[in-house]
N, CA, C and O of each residue as an XYZ file, in Angstrom:
792
protein
N     -35.535    -36.190     15.701
C     -36.860    -36.215     15.100
C     -36.778    -35.620     13.706
O     -35.988    -34.710     13.455
N     -37.586    -36.130     12.815
C     -37.701    -35.494     11.512
C     -39.110    -35.702     10.999
O     -39.862    -36.533     11.507
N     -39.448    -34.935      9.989
C     -40.786    -34.991      9.429
C     -41.327    -33.591      9.234
O     -40.761    -32.623      9.743
N     -42.405    -33.482      8.509
C     -42.997    -32.187      8.208
C     -43.579    -31.542      9.470
O     -44.411    -32.142     10.151
N     -43.142    -30.331      9.775
C     -43.698    -29.566     10.885
C     -43.268    -30.015     12.269
O     -43.818    -29.545     13.265
N     -42.288    -30.922     12.356
C     -41.921    -31.467     13.667
C     -41.295    -30.398     14.569
O     -41.531    -30.406     15.777
N     -40.505    -29.482     14.009
C     -39.892    -28.448     14.847
C     -40.953    -27.517     15.421
O     -40.830    -27.062     16.558
N     -41.991    -27.231     14.644
C     -43.069    -26.369     15.112
C     -43.790    -26.918     16.327
O     -44.358    -26.157     17.111
N     -43.772    -28.239     16.489
C     -44.392    -28.888     17.650
C     -43.377    -29.042     18.785
O     -43.666    -28.723     19.938
N     -42.196    -29.531     18.446
C     -41.201    -29.862     19.466
C     -40.538    -28.651     20.107
O     -40.009    -28.755     21.214
N     -40.556    -27.504     19.434
C     -39.851    -26.334     19.980
C     -40.383    -25.912     21.352
O     -39.675    -25.255     22.114
N     -41.616    -26.285     21.666
C     -42.194    -25.918     22.960
C     -41.668    -26.781     24.112
O     -41.940    -26.504     25.281
N     -40.914    -27.829     23.767
C     -40.363    -28.704     24.802
C     -39.013    -28.210     25.324
O     -38.488    -28.763     26.290
N     -38.451    -27.184     24.701
C     -37.159    -26.658     25.127
C     -37.280    -25.887     26.431
O     -38.145    -25.020     26.562
N     -36.425    -26.193     27.393
C     -36.435    -25.505     28.678
C     -36.169    -26.479     29.813
O     -35.744    -27.612     29.587
N     -36.423    -26.027     31.037
C     -36.158    -26.846     32.214
C     -37.449    -27.560     32.631
O     -38.470    -26.925     32.891
N     -37.379    -28.887     32.688
C     -38.499    -29.724     33.124
C     -38.195    -30.197     34.547
O     -37.100    -30.679     34.837
N     -39.181    -30.048     35.419
C     -39.009    -30.452     36.819
C     -39.835    -31.708     37.076
O     -40.992    -31.805     36.667
N     -39.214    -32.665     37.762
C     -39.893    -33.917     38.101
C     -39.938    -34.050     39.622
O     -38.916    -33.950     40.302
N     -41.137    -34.274     40.135
C     -41.319    -34.509     41.568
C     -41.845    -35.926     41.732
O     -42.868    -36.296     41.156
N     -41.120    -36.718     42.534
C     -41.491    -38.131     42.695
C     -41.016    -38.638     44.051
O     -40.189    -38.009     44.711
N     -41.546    -39.768     44.446
C     -41.097    -40.457     45.664
C     -40.377    -41.718     45.193
O     -41.016    -42.655     44.714
N     -39.053    -41.746     45.326
C     -38.309    -42.935     44.871
C     -38.680    -44.164     45.696
O     -39.096    -44.048     46.849
N     -38.527    -45.326     45.101
C     -38.849    -46.566     45.813
C     -37.908    -46.780     46.991
O     -38.241    -47.522     47.915
N     -36.750    -46.150     46.976
C     -35.789    -46.298     48.087
C     -36.067    -45.310     49.218
O     -35.392    -45.350     50.247
N     -37.056    -44.420     49.044
C     -37.382    -43.405     50.060
C     -38.307    -44.032     51.103
O     -39.476    -44.303     50.827
N     -37.771    -44.259     52.305
C     -38.552    -44.938     53.340
C     -39.514    -44.010     54.080
O     -40.499    -44.474     54.654
N     -39.236    -42.689     54.072
C     -40.091    -41.755     54.804
C     -41.161    -41.102     53.920
O     -41.952    -40.289     54.398
N     -41.181    -41.457     52.646
C     -42.209    -40.919     51.765
C     -41.970    -39.476     51.327
O     -42.906    -38.801     50.899
N     -40.736    -38.995     51.427
C     -40.445    -37.616     51.026
C     -40.405    -37.495     49.502
O     -39.962    -38.400     48.795
N     -40.881    -36.355     49.027
C     -40.880    -36.075     47.593
C     -39.497    -35.544     47.207
O     -38.978    -34.617     47.830
N     -38.914    -36.144     46.177
C     -37.632    -35.697     45.638
C     -37.891    -34.916     44.358
O     -38.742    -35.283     43.547
N     -37.148    -33.844     44.195
C     -37.306    -33.001     43.012
C     -36.029    -33.034     42.184
O     -34.928    -32.868     42.711
N     -36.188    -33.249     40.899
C     -35.069    -33.254     39.949
C     -35.433    -32.333     38.786
O     -36.606    -32.066     38.526
N     -34.411    -31.863     38.103
C     -34.663    -31.067     36.902
C     -33.864    -31.634     35.739
O     -32.842    -32.297     35.919
N     -34.360    -31.354     34.549
C     -33.678    -31.755     33.331
C     -33.825    -30.623     32.328
O     -34.925    -30.113     32.114
N     -32.711    -30.231     31.711
C     -32.739    -29.189     30.691
C     -32.849    -29.828     29.314
O     -32.134    -30.779     28.997
N     -33.755    -29.292     28.500
C     -33.976    -29.809     27.154
C     -33.771    -28.672     26.165
O     -34.309    -27.579     26.341
N     -32.987    -28.939     25.122
C     -32.782    -27.959     24.048
C     -33.327    -28.544     22.751
O     -32.996    -29.672     22.387
N     -34.149    -27.789     22.067
C     -34.723    -28.207     20.788
C     -34.275    -27.192     19.745
O     -34.654    -26.022     19.800
N     -33.461    -27.653     18.790
C     -32.934    -26.764     17.756
C     -33.196    -27.380     16.387
O     -33.145    -28.600     16.231
N     -33.475    -26.539     15.397
C     -33.670    -27.090     14.053
C     -32.349    -27.605     13.501
O     -31.279    -27.144     13.898
N     -32.429    -28.554     12.593
C     -31.233    -29.083     11.950
C     -30.577    -27.950     11.170
O     -31.236    -27.304     10.355
N     -29.287    -27.695     11.404
C     -28.655    -26.590     10.684
C     -28.556    -26.916      9.201
O     -28.264    -28.048      8.813
N     -28.803    -25.906      8.385
C     -28.686    -26.094      6.944
C     -27.293    -25.651      6.515
O     -26.592    -24.958      7.251
N     -26.914    -26.055      5.334
C     -25.606    -25.683      4.814
C     -25.553    -24.167      4.644
O     -26.493    -23.547      4.146
N     -24.448    -23.596      5.063
C     -24.279    -22.151      4.953
C     -24.056    -21.807      3.490
O     -23.219    -22.417      2.824
N     -24.795    -20.841      2.995
C     -24.682    -20.425      1.604
C     -24.004    -19.062      1.556
O     -24.411    -18.137      2.260
N     -22.979    -18.936      0.733
C     -22.257    -17.680      0.601
C     -22.491    -17.139     -0.802
O     -22.098    -17.754     -1.794
N     -23.122    -16.003     -0.869
C     -23.348    -15.331     -2.139
C     -22.416    -14.126     -2.217
O     -22.382    -13.302     -1.303
N     -21.666    -14.026     -3.299
C     -20.762    -12.894     -3.488
C     -21.248    -12.105     -4.695
O     -21.262    -12.605     -5.820
N     -21.642    -10.878     -4.442
C     -22.090    -10.013     -5.527
C     -20.870     -9.349     -6.168
O     -19.988     -8.870     -5.456
N     -20.809     -9.314     -7.487
C     -19.682     -8.632     -8.147
C     -19.562     -7.163     -7.732
O     -18.470     -6.596     -7.749
N     -20.696     -6.550     -7.358
C     -20.672     -5.149     -6.927
C     -19.964     -4.964     -5.592
O     -19.561     -3.852     -5.251
N     -19.810     -6.058     -4.826
C     -19.150     -5.999     -3.524
C     -17.648     -6.210     -3.612
O     -16.958     -6.234     -2.593
N     -17.138     -6.364     -4.843
C     -15.722     -6.672     -5.018
C     -14.966     -5.512     -5.663
O     -15.460     -4.852     -6.577
N     -13.769     -5.287     -5.165
C     -12.829     -4.369     -5.806
C     -11.662     -5.240     -6.244
O     -11.004     -5.868     -5.414
N     -11.404     -5.279     -7.552
C     -10.368     -6.153     -8.089
C      -9.252     -5.304     -8.674
O      -9.476     -4.483     -9.563
N      -8.051     -5.513     -8.162
C      -6.860     -4.813     -8.647
C      -5.909     -5.840     -9.234
O      -5.840     -6.979     -8.773
N      -5.179     -5.423    -10.254
C      -4.131     -6.276    -10.809
C      -2.793     -5.574    -10.624
O      -2.704     -4.346    -10.616
N      -1.764     -6.384    -10.476
C      -0.421     -5.826    -10.322
C       0.588     -6.867    -10.780
O       0.249     -8.019    -11.051
N       1.805     -6.438    -10.857
C       2.848     -7.350    -11.315
C       3.259     -8.271    -10.184
O       3.441     -7.844     -9.043
N       3.401     -9.543    -10.523
C       3.833    -10.526     -9.531
C       5.270    -10.241     -9.122
O       6.059     -9.694     -9.893
N       5.591    -10.624     -7.889
C       6.957    -10.422     -7.414
C       7.514    -11.727     -6.896
O       6.767    -12.679     -6.667
N       8.820    -11.779     -6.711
C       9.443    -12.981     -6.174
C      10.035    -13.838     -7.263
O      10.075    -13.461     -8.434
N      10.494    -15.003     -6.848
C      11.116    -15.913     -7.802
C      10.084    -16.426     -8.787
O       8.921    -16.614     -8.430
N      10.490    -16.649    -10.001
C       9.546    -17.160    -10.983
C      10.071    -17.105    -12.389
O       9.348    -17.439    -13.327
N      11.285    -16.703    -12.564
C      11.874    -16.724    -13.892
C      11.545    -15.493    -14.708
O      11.270    -14.428    -14.156
N      11.573    -15.637    -16.003
C      11.425    -14.512    -16.922
C      10.036    -13.886    -16.881
O       9.888    -12.702    -17.181
N       9.014    -14.659    -16.514
C       7.642    -14.160    -16.604
C       7.319    -13.142    -15.497
O       6.475    -12.269    -15.700
N       7.973    -13.239    -14.335
C       7.689    -12.339    -13.228
C       8.034    -10.911    -13.618
O       9.063    -10.670    -14.250
N       7.180     -9.963    -13.245
C       7.349     -8.531    -13.498
C       7.214     -8.124    -14.953
O       7.591     -7.009    -15.312
N       6.689     -8.993    -15.799
C       6.495     -8.592    -17.191
C       5.032     -8.328    -17.515
O       4.739     -7.576    -18.444
N       4.103     -8.932    -16.767
C       2.673     -8.687    -16.999
C       1.967     -8.503    -15.662
O       2.472     -8.926    -14.623
N       0.814     -7.880    -15.693
C      -0.007     -7.708    -14.484
C      -0.826     -8.973    -14.265
O      -2.033     -8.988    -14.510
N      -0.165    -10.039    -13.800
C      -0.860    -11.320    -13.623
C      -1.344    -11.526    -12.192
O      -2.233    -12.346    -11.960
N      -0.784    -10.807    -11.235
C      -1.218    -10.957     -9.841
C      -2.544    -10.225     -9.639
O      -2.834     -9.229    -10.300
N      -3.345    -10.753     -8.697
C      -4.691    -10.201     -8.454
C      -4.872     -9.934     -6.964
O      -4.458    -10.732     -6.123
N      -5.497     -8.800     -6.650
C      -5.903     -8.473     -5.279
C      -7.409     -8.245     -5.321
O      -7.893     -7.359     -6.025
N      -8.140     -9.049     -4.562
C      -9.599     -8.882     -4.493
C      -9.947     -8.417     -3.090
O      -9.563     -9.046     -2.104
N     -10.674     -7.314     -3.005
C     -11.147     -6.786     -1.725
C     -12.657     -6.952     -1.670
O     -13.375     -6.466     -2.543
N     -13.134     -7.638     -0.645
C     -14.575     -7.780     -0.422
C     -14.998     -6.582      0.411
O     -14.715     -6.527      1.608
N     -15.670     -5.630     -0.207
C     -15.968     -4.347      0.439
C     -16.804     -4.463      1.711
O     -16.474     -3.796      2.692
N     -17.871     -5.272      1.756
C     -18.669     -5.331      2.993
C     -17.897     -5.855      4.207
O     -18.114     -5.389      5.326
N     -16.996     -6.823      3.993
C     -16.285     -7.415      5.129
C     -14.877     -6.863      5.309
O     -14.291     -6.986      6.384
N     -14.335     -6.252      4.256
C     -12.963     -5.739      4.326
C     -11.908     -6.808      4.114
O     -10.720     -6.527      4.269
N     -12.301     -8.023      3.766
C     -11.341     -9.106      3.535
C     -10.596     -8.844      2.234
O     -11.201     -8.523      1.211
N      -9.260     -8.987      2.285
C      -8.417     -8.792      1.108
C      -7.688    -10.098      0.818
O      -7.091    -10.705      1.707
N      -7.747    -10.521     -0.449
C      -7.053    -11.731     -0.878
C      -6.112    -11.362     -2.016
O      -6.538    -10.810     -3.030
N      -4.826    -11.671     -1.842
C      -3.827    -11.477     -2.899
C      -3.477    -12.840     -3.472
O      -3.313    -13.806     -2.727
N      -3.361    -12.924     -4.808
C      -3.012    -14.195     -5.431
C      -2.070    -13.939     -6.590
O      -2.366    -13.151     -7.488
N      -0.916    -14.623     -6.558
C       0.044    -14.528     -7.655
C       0.682    -15.876     -7.937
O       1.785    -15.947     -8.479
N      -0.011    -16.947     -7.570
C       0.542    -18.288     -7.728
C       0.635    -18.736     -9.182
O       1.551    -19.466     -9.561
N      -0.319    -18.294     -9.987
C      -0.413    -18.756    -11.376
C       0.188    -17.731    -12.333
O       0.436    -16.583    -11.963
N       0.412    -18.161    -13.546
C       1.018    -17.265    -14.542
C      -0.013    -16.342    -15.185
O       0.333    -15.263    -15.665
N      -1.285    -16.763    -15.195
C      -2.278    -15.914    -15.862
C      -3.154    -15.194    -14.830
O      -3.441    -15.697    -13.744
N      -3.556    -13.996    -15.233
C      -4.425    -13.185    -14.370
C      -5.749    -13.904    -14.124
O      -6.274    -13.870    -13.011
N      -6.286    -14.546    -15.142
C      -7.560    -15.251    -15.008
C      -7.468    -16.366    -13.964
O      -8.349    -16.499    -13.115
N      -6.399    -17.167    -14.030
C      -6.230    -18.257    -13.066
C      -6.067    -17.709    -11.643
O      -6.611    -18.275    -10.695
N      -5.330    -16.623    -11.496
C      -5.156    -16.013    -10.177
C      -6.477    -15.460     -9.649
O      -6.754    -15.540     -8.452
N      -7.280    -14.906    -10.532
C      -8.590    -14.382    -10.125
C      -9.486    -15.518     -9.633
O     -10.157    -15.383     -8.609
N      -9.497    -16.627    -10.354
C     -10.314    -17.777     -9.964
C      -9.863    -18.300     -8.599
O     -10.699    -18.584     -7.741
N      -8.560    -18.429     -8.392
C      -8.047    -18.919     -7.111
C      -8.360    -17.940     -5.978
O      -8.733    -18.353     -4.880
N      -8.207    -16.658     -6.246
C      -8.482    -15.642     -5.226
C      -9.953    -15.670     -4.819
O     -10.275    -15.529     -3.639
N     -10.840    -15.850     -5.788
C     -12.274    -15.929     -5.470
C     -12.580    -17.168     -4.625
O     -13.423    -17.116     -3.730
N     -11.900    -18.274     -4.906
C     -12.098    -19.485     -4.099
C     -11.658    -19.240     -2.656
O     -12.349    -19.633     -1.717
N     -10.509    -18.590     -2.485
C     -10.015    -18.296     -1.140
C     -10.977    -17.344     -0.426
O     -11.286    -17.535      0.750
N     -11.447    -16.326     -1.136
C     -12.394    -15.371     -0.548
C     -13.677    -16.076     -0.126
O     -14.187    -15.852      0.972
N     -14.194    -16.928     -1.007
C     -15.430    -17.664     -0.686
C     -15.223    -18.544      0.547
O     -16.113    -18.636      1.392
N     -14.071    -19.186      0.660
C     -13.779    -20.038      1.820
C     -13.722    -19.210      3.098
O     -14.232    -19.640      4.132
N     -13.113    -18.037      3.043
C     -13.026    -17.177      4.238
C     -14.401    -16.664      4.641
O     -14.738    -16.642      5.825
N     -15.200    -16.248      3.652
C     -16.560    -15.775      3.955
C     -17.422    -16.908      4.494
O     -18.234    -16.704      5.397
N     -17.244    -18.104      3.937
C     -17.980    -19.271      4.415
C     -17.666    -19.519      5.888
O     -18.570    -19.785      6.680
N     -16.379    -19.433      6.259
C     -15.970    -19.693      7.636
C     -16.561    -18.648      8.585
O     -16.993    -18.982      9.689
N     -16.579    -17.395      8.158
C     -17.172    -16.327      8.980
C     -18.664    -16.591      9.175
O     -19.176    -16.494     10.290
N     -19.352    -16.923      8.091
C     -20.793    -17.180      8.152
C     -21.083    -18.408      9.016
O     -22.028    -18.409      9.804
N     -20.258    -19.460      8.863
C     -20.443    -20.677      9.649
C     -20.287    -20.385     11.141
O     -21.043    -20.904     11.961
N     -19.310    -19.557     11.487
C     -19.104    -19.204     12.895
C     -20.294    -18.398     13.426
O     -20.723    -18.600     14.562
N     -20.827    -17.484     12.601
C     -21.997    -16.699     13.020
C     -23.186    -17.614     13.291
O     -23.876    -17.470     14.301
N     -23.420    -18.559     12.379
C     -24.543    -19.494     12.532
C     -24.345    -20.339     13.790
O     -25.291    -20.560     14.546
N     -23.119    -20.810     14.016
C     -22.824    -21.640     15.188
C     -22.996    -20.852     16.486
O     -23.521    -21.377     17.468
N     -22.547    -19.578     16.490
C     -22.709    -18.741     17.687
C     -24.184    -18.495     17.981
O     -24.609    -18.524     19.136
N     -24.965    -18.249     16.921
C     -26.403    -18.029     17.099
C     -27.065    -19.289     17.662
O     -27.915    -19.216     18.550
N     -26.665    -20.429     17.137
C     -27.217    -21.708     17.591
C     -26.865    -21.970     19.055
O     -27.704    -22.433     19.828
N     -25.629    -21.674     19.428
C     -25.198    -21.860     20.813
C     -25.974    -20.930     21.736
O     -26.372    -21.327     22.831
N     -26.190    -19.696     21.297
C     -26.946    -18.724     22.102
C     -28.386    -19.207     22.306
O     -28.919    -19.145     23.413
N     -29.011    -19.692     21.212
C     -30.386    -20.206     21.311
C     -30.457    -21.385     22.277
O     -31.383    -21.487     23.082
N     -29.464    -22.276     22.187
C     -29.434    -23.438     23.062
C     -29.300    -23.002     24.515
O     -30.028    -23.491     25.379
N     -28.381    -22.092     24.788
C     -28.177    -21.631     26.160
C     -29.404    -20.914     26.716
O     -29.700    -21.013     27.906
N     -30.120    -20.187     25.845
C     -31.347    -19.522     26.300
C     -32.394    -20.557     26.701
O     -33.146    -20.349     27.652
N     -32.439    -21.671     25.974
C     -33.438    -22.698     26.279
C     -33.115    -23.445     27.562
O     -33.992    -23.654     28.401
N     -31.868    -23.845     27.715
C     -31.562    -24.692     28.867
C     -31.242    -23.893     30.121
O     -31.311    -24.429     31.226
N     -30.891    -22.606     29.965
C     -30.605    -21.780     31.132
C     -29.521    -22.402     31.993
O     -28.555    -22.967     31.479
N     -29.682    -22.299     33.297
C     -28.703    -22.882     34.213
C     -29.202    -24.197     34.789
O     -28.484    -24.865     35.533
N     -30.426    -24.569     34.447
C     -30.987    -25.820     34.958
C     -31.555    -25.686     36.366
O     -31.870    -26.689     37.007
N     -31.686    -24.468     36.844
C     -32.224    -24.242     38.192
C     -33.722    -24.535     38.223
O     -34.405    -24.444     37.203
N     -34.215    -24.885     39.395
C     -35.640    -25.230     39.537
C     -36.558    -24.062     39.213
O     -37.647    -24.260     38.675
N     -36.123    -22.835     39.539
C     -37.007    -21.685     39.309
C     -37.162    -21.363     37.816
O     -38.028    -20.569     37.449
N     -36.338    -21.964     36.955
C     -36.435    -21.716     35.514
C     -37.381    -22.697     34.823
O     -37.470    -22.710     33.596
N     -38.076    -23.504     35.588
C     -38.873    -24.588     35.026
C     -39.946    -24.072     34.062
O     -40.515    -22.996     34.243
N     -40.193    -24.877     33.043
C     -41.309    -24.591     32.138
C     -42.463    -25.547     32.422
O     -43.625    -25.232     32.165
N     -42.120    -26.733     32.964
C     -43.154    -27.729     33.209
C     -42.771    -28.570     34.423
O     -41.597    -28.866     34.645
N     -43.788    -28.953     35.209
C     -43.575    -29.826     36.368
C     -44.371    -31.108     36.180
O     -45.553    -31.081     35.838
N     -43.696    -32.234     36.411
C     -44.329    -33.551     36.399
C     -44.372    -34.009     37.851
O     -43.346    -34.393     38.413
N     -45.547    -33.969     38.457
C     -45.692    -34.334     39.870
C     -46.329    -35.720     39.942
O     -47.541    -35.871     39.787
N     -45.491    -36.729     40.181
C     -45.986    -38.116     40.192
C     -46.883    -38.423     41.380
O     -47.886    -39.112     41.194
N     -46.582    -37.944     42.619
C     -47.485    -38.248     43.736
C     -48.901    -37.717     43.514
O     -49.869    -38.342     43.948
N     -49.032    -36.575     42.844
C     -50.355    -35.999     42.593
C     -50.883    -36.344     41.204
O     -51.979    -35.920     40.837
N     -50.103    -37.119     40.417
C     -50.513    -37.557     39.080
C     -50.911    -36.378     38.192
O     -51.946    -36.412     37.526
N     -50.075    -35.331     38.192
C     -50.414    -34.151     37.400
C     -49.200    -33.593     36.671
O     -48.055    -33.778     37.084
N     -49.489    -32.910     35.580
C     -48.479    -32.188     34.801
C     -48.952    -30.747     34.702
O     -50.084    -30.479     34.300
N     -48.065    -29.815     35.076
C     -48.399    -28.389     34.984
C     -47.402    -27.701     34.078
O     -46.194    -27.790     34.299
N     -47.896    -27.016     33.060
C     -47.028    -26.195     32.212
C     -47.126    -24.769     32.731
O     -48.193    -24.158     32.686
N     -46.022    -24.247     33.219
C     -46.020    -22.949     33.885
C     -46.089    -21.780     32.918
O     -46.387    -20.665     33.346
N     -45.828    -21.983     31.645
C     -45.887    -20.889     30.666
C     -47.318    -20.466     30.383
O     -47.599    -19.283     30.187
N     -48.226    -21.447     30.364
C     -49.632    -21.126     30.080
C     -50.533    -21.402     31.265
O     -51.746    -21.210     31.185
N     -49.946    -21.855     32.375
C     -50.734    -22.135     33.572
C     -51.736    -23.253     33.372
O     -52.837    -23.207     33.921
N     -51.370    -24.251     32.599
C     -52.283    -25.352     32.267
C     -51.874    -26.597     33.041
O     -50.709    -26.993     33.012
N     -52.831    -27.219     33.737
C     -52.579    -28.438     34.505
C     -53.478    -29.553     33.995
O     -54.668    -29.349     33.755
N     -52.888    -30.746     33.833
C     -53.660    -31.933     33.456
C     -53.335    -33.044     34.441
O     -52.248    -33.082     35.018
N     -54.283    -33.940     34.624
C     -54.067    -35.102     35.486
C     -53.973    -36.327     34.604
O     -54.699    -36.466     33.620
N     -53.055    -37.221     34.976
C     -52.816    -38.432     34.182
C     -51.443    -38.375     33.525
O     -51.333    -38.287     32.302
N     -50.406    -38.425     34.338
C     -49.036    -38.298     33.820
C     -48.724    -39.373     32.790
O     -48.179    -39.074     31.727
N     -49.065    -40.625     33.093
C     -48.726    -41.723     32.176
C     -49.350    -41.491     30.803
O     -48.693    -41.661     29.776
N     -50.608    -41.106     30.796
C     -51.301    -40.844     29.529
C     -50.649    -39.665     28.808
O     -50.465    -39.700     27.592
N     -50.302    -38.626     29.560
C     -49.641    -37.445     28.993
C     -48.312    -37.829     28.344
O     -48.013    -37.403     27.228
N     -47.520    -38.637     29.047
C     -46.203    -39.031     28.548
C     -46.283    -39.951     27.331
O     -45.311    -40.086     26.587
N     -47.433    -40.581     27.129
C     -47.614    -41.424     25.949
C     -47.961    -40.601     24.712
O     -48.082    -41.146     23.615
N     -48.124    -39.279     24.889
C     -48.432    -38.419     23.745
C     -49.897    -38.417     23.372
O     -50.234    -38.359     22.190
N     -50.765    -38.478     24.348
C     -52.210    -38.540     24.104
C     -52.776    -37.158     23.783
O     -52.044    -36.198     23.540
N     -54.103    -37.096     23.792
C     -54.803    -35.836     23.555
C     -54.447    -34.798     24.620
O     -54.555    -33.598     24.369
N     -54.021    -35.247     25.812
C     -53.622    -34.302     26.858
C     -52.419    -33.474     26.403
O     -52.372    -32.262     26.615
N     -51.459    -34.136     25.779
C     -50.278    -33.440     25.245
C     -50.676    -32.562     24.062
O     -50.201    -31.433     23.939
N     -51.539    -33.073     23.198
C     -51.991    -32.292     22.039
C     -52.686    -31.005     22.480
O     -52.480    -29.950     21.881
N     -53.507    -31.092     23.524
C     -54.203    -29.909     24.043
C     -53.207    -28.886     24.552
O     -53.349    -27.692     24.289
N     -52.207    -29.345     25.275
C     -51.188    -28.441     25.793
C     -50.409    -27.777     24.657
O     -50.178    -26.568     24.688
N     -50.009    -28.550     23.671
C     -49.267    -27.989     22.536
C     -50.112    -26.954     21.811
O     -49.592    -25.923     21.385
N     -51.413    -27.214     21.665
C     -52.314    -26.242     21.039
C     -52.334    -24.933     21.833
O     -52.281    -23.853     21.245
N     -52.410    -25.022     23.154
C     -52.406    -23.819     24.001
C     -51.085    -23.058     23.861
O     -51.077    -21.830     23.783
N     -49.974    -23.789     23.829
C     -48.667    -23.147     23.680
C     -48.528    -22.467     22.317
O     -47.993    -21.362     22.220
N     -49.007    -23.124     21.281
C     -48.964    -22.515     19.940
C     -49.805    -21.242     19.892
O     -49.384    -20.224     19.343
N     -50.987    -21.317     20.471
C     -51.877    -20.151     20.480
C     -51.221    -18.994     21.215
O     -51.252    -17.858     20.741
N     -50.627    -19.274     22.370
C     -49.954    -18.230     23.135
C     -48.764    -17.659     22.343
O     -48.541    -16.448     22.331
N     -48.016    -18.533     21.695
C     -46.860    -18.110     20.903
C     -47.283    -17.218     19.741
O     -46.644    -16.199     19.477
N     -48.353    -17.590     19.047
C     -48.851    -16.794     17.927
C     -49.373    -15.440     18.404
O     -49.153    -14.422     17.748
N     -50.059    -15.428     19.538
C     -50.570    -14.160     20.085
C     -49.418    -13.239     20.467
O     -49.478    -12.035     20.217
N     -48.368    -13.795     21.072
C     -47.206    -12.981     21.447
C     -46.499    -12.435     20.211
O     -46.063    -11.284     20.201
N     -46.385    -13.251     19.177
C     -45.751    -12.801     17.933
C     -46.565    -11.694     17.278
O     -46.007    -10.728     16.757
N     -47.878    -11.838     17.307
C     -48.762    -10.817     16.746
C     -48.648     -9.514     17.524
O     -48.640     -8.433     16.935
N     -48.561     -9.615     18.842
C     -48.421     -8.419     19.691
C     -47.105     -7.714     19.379
O     -47.076     -6.490     19.248
N     -46.009     -8.480     19.259
C     -44.711     -7.871     18.938
C     -44.757     -7.180     17.581
O     -44.225     -6.082     17.418
N     -45.390     -7.823     16.615
C     -45.489     -7.262     15.273
C     -46.318     -5.976     15.291
O     -45.952     -4.984     14.661
N     -47.424     -6.000     16.010
C     -48.282     -4.823     16.123
C     -47.539     -3.665     16.780
O     -47.620     -2.526     16.322
N     -46.808     -3.968     17.865
C     -46.046     -2.930     18.561
C     -44.950     -2.359     17.677
O     -44.678     -1.159     17.714
N     -44.319     -3.222     16.878
C     -43.225     -2.801     16.018
C     -43.706     -1.794     14.974
O     -43.030     -0.800     14.711
N     -44.874     -2.049     14.378
C     -45.352     -1.209     13.303
C     -46.308     -0.108     13.743
O     -46.706      0.725     12.928
N     -46.681     -0.093     15.016
C     -47.564      0.976     15.490
C     -46.770      2.185     15.984
O     -47.328      3.269     16.157
N     -45.465      1.998     16.210
C     -44.630      3.108     16.672
C     -44.090      3.936     15.554
O     -43.370      4.905     15.795
């Protein structure tokens, strides 16, 4: 899905949905229960890495190793330490200190980018797992009961009749989403009030 405000609406669909129905192959009329886990996550944005010059410690030293007459004559090698993360990058590939500094910063940015990308991915995986849970019936957020033609959202205790109309995205769904948004905003306000009242 895409469009303005779509995540704000769809995020309430994340969780375990329970369906109760009588299959056409059921000769005794018994109700069968199934569950489906749904995860709703925003589209990840590109990870941005900002490096403040104040977070860097830059040392220069003489290059070592093979390299002819130029090695050990000037301080062309560079060591950059990123103080917040402790990452250290040494660079002595180039003959000039400036070129080594530029290369070292590129390597540092790539390493920080990878760390940040992993953090974002871990957070996303955690959010997804929280939404889908284990898929057990007791974790349900909503029940679709076809024999009784009703939909019950267990988070707000709201029941509507007319499953087909609900599934078509009618005013029944809009009413439920409004109730969920209201409950979500009230809970956020309560958390904020509790946070700043202590």
